[in-house]
Amino acid sequence: MAATRRLIQGAHGISYSLYTGEGLLADTLPAFLEESGNPNVVIITNETIAPLYGTALASRQPNSHLFIVPDGEAYKSQKTVTDLYNQLLSIGADRDIVIVALGGGVIGDLAGFVAATYLRGVRLIQCPTSLLAIADASIGGKVGIDLPLGKNLVGAFKDPMAIFQDRATLKTLPDIEFRCGLAEIIKAGLVGDPDLVQLLVHGDGELGEWIDRAVTVKIAMVEADREEKGQRAFLNLGHTFGHAIEQVSGYQIKHGLAVAIGLRAAAILSVQLGLLSEDEAALITAVLKRHNLPLTTNLDSQALIGAMGTDKKKAGGQLRFVLLEGIGKPTLRADIPLSKLKDTLEELNADPG
Ligand SMILES: NC(=O)c1ccc[n+]([C@@H]2O[C@H](COP(=O)([O-])OP(=O)(O)OC[C@H]3O[C@@H](n4cnc5c(N)ncnc54)[C@H](O)[C@@H]3O)[C@@H](O)[C@H]2O)c1
Ligand SMILES: [Zn+2]
């Protein structure tokens, strides 16, 4: 299938291509690398993706190395970054290499961070393979790693040379990972595309259309505000709660599922502050339910509030929350009383019915 190409405006007025289609890892990506002069390529992937797509990609690609890290958020860490730097040095990788990030959002963030920092930066290609990474994480140039004290606390903005979204890879994605991706697609609808929320709540349309619409929301917000000084922060809807949930659960709760719970928490808080109607909040619960996403946690409220304190989206010592004034109408608030936060978590942990 021929690839569809969209241009994304990156830093310094330089744009890069987002290719979408099926089978791109076998044709469009190798052709792109050949046109780029067949540079030395380091494919960074994990032990799950390597046998599915990594080995094949490396075998087709001249001058390539395959670096395999363990699978899991726990490895989006300083330790893995150090291991990768050492491996790059051991093969004599210079500034002309191209790092190909092949995997879900963890690999995209991790390999992207290595590309942003190794020898002060080498070229990067994003090849997302999970729904979450295709619909969200691979776009926008944010890369980074977690610290023991919290998610994504170290990172950089690193535009790739190109993004290759080979949607054929979704055929091997486990069901639970689909649901994780749907959480971010729902989020995109909630912050920027009310019609998408309607499609999702009724299960209308196809996955490909849902992805395209979420990608469109993300590109628009990222192009308007690459370094998240303003409206890009809207994409963090559900994430202040979500990151706290991930962290307090010891990363047992996956990012996408934590975001789903966080979306409901943001809806509850928005209602409590008189920003959102009960009906709109009910619609959000309905769309999450429709896609079998979790609505509640049994995590300790105090621990969650503590974890939110380390979330980096704090402004001047105050917690910042993306809330909703309606479906498709995000707003940023920093003045949330602790009592409202406690009430929200109490309601969140009560049976949603
Ligand atoms: N940089 C950003 O803008 C941004 C945005 C959203 C999320 N993120 C980050 O992304 C991460 C979550 O990403 P994720 O949900 O993709 O998690 P993930 O990378 O852990 O992937 C989920 C699981 O699916 C497996 N997998 C991926 N593709 C597969 C395929 N095609 N077939 C079979 N298995 C496959 C992975 O090995 C993993 O086990 C978090 O660390 C989050 O912070 C970053
Ligand atoms: Zn996210």
XYZ file of C-alpha atoms and ligand atoms in Angstrom, residues 132 136-137 152 184 187 235-237 239 243 246 255-256 259, ligand 2:
16
model
C -0.753 4.805 21.850
C 0.008 10.209 20.282
C 3.516 9.639 21.636
C 9.141 11.912 32.490
C -5.268 8.801 24.390
C -8.323 12.402 25.269
C -2.821 17.371 25.726
C -2.061 16.607 29.360
C -5.764 16.254 30.150
C -2.297 13.185 32.989
C 0.939 10.051 36.197
C 1.037 5.123 37.438
C 0.005 4.663 31.165
C -3.060 4.491 28.932
C -4.890 8.227 31.696
Zn -0.219 10.065 27.640
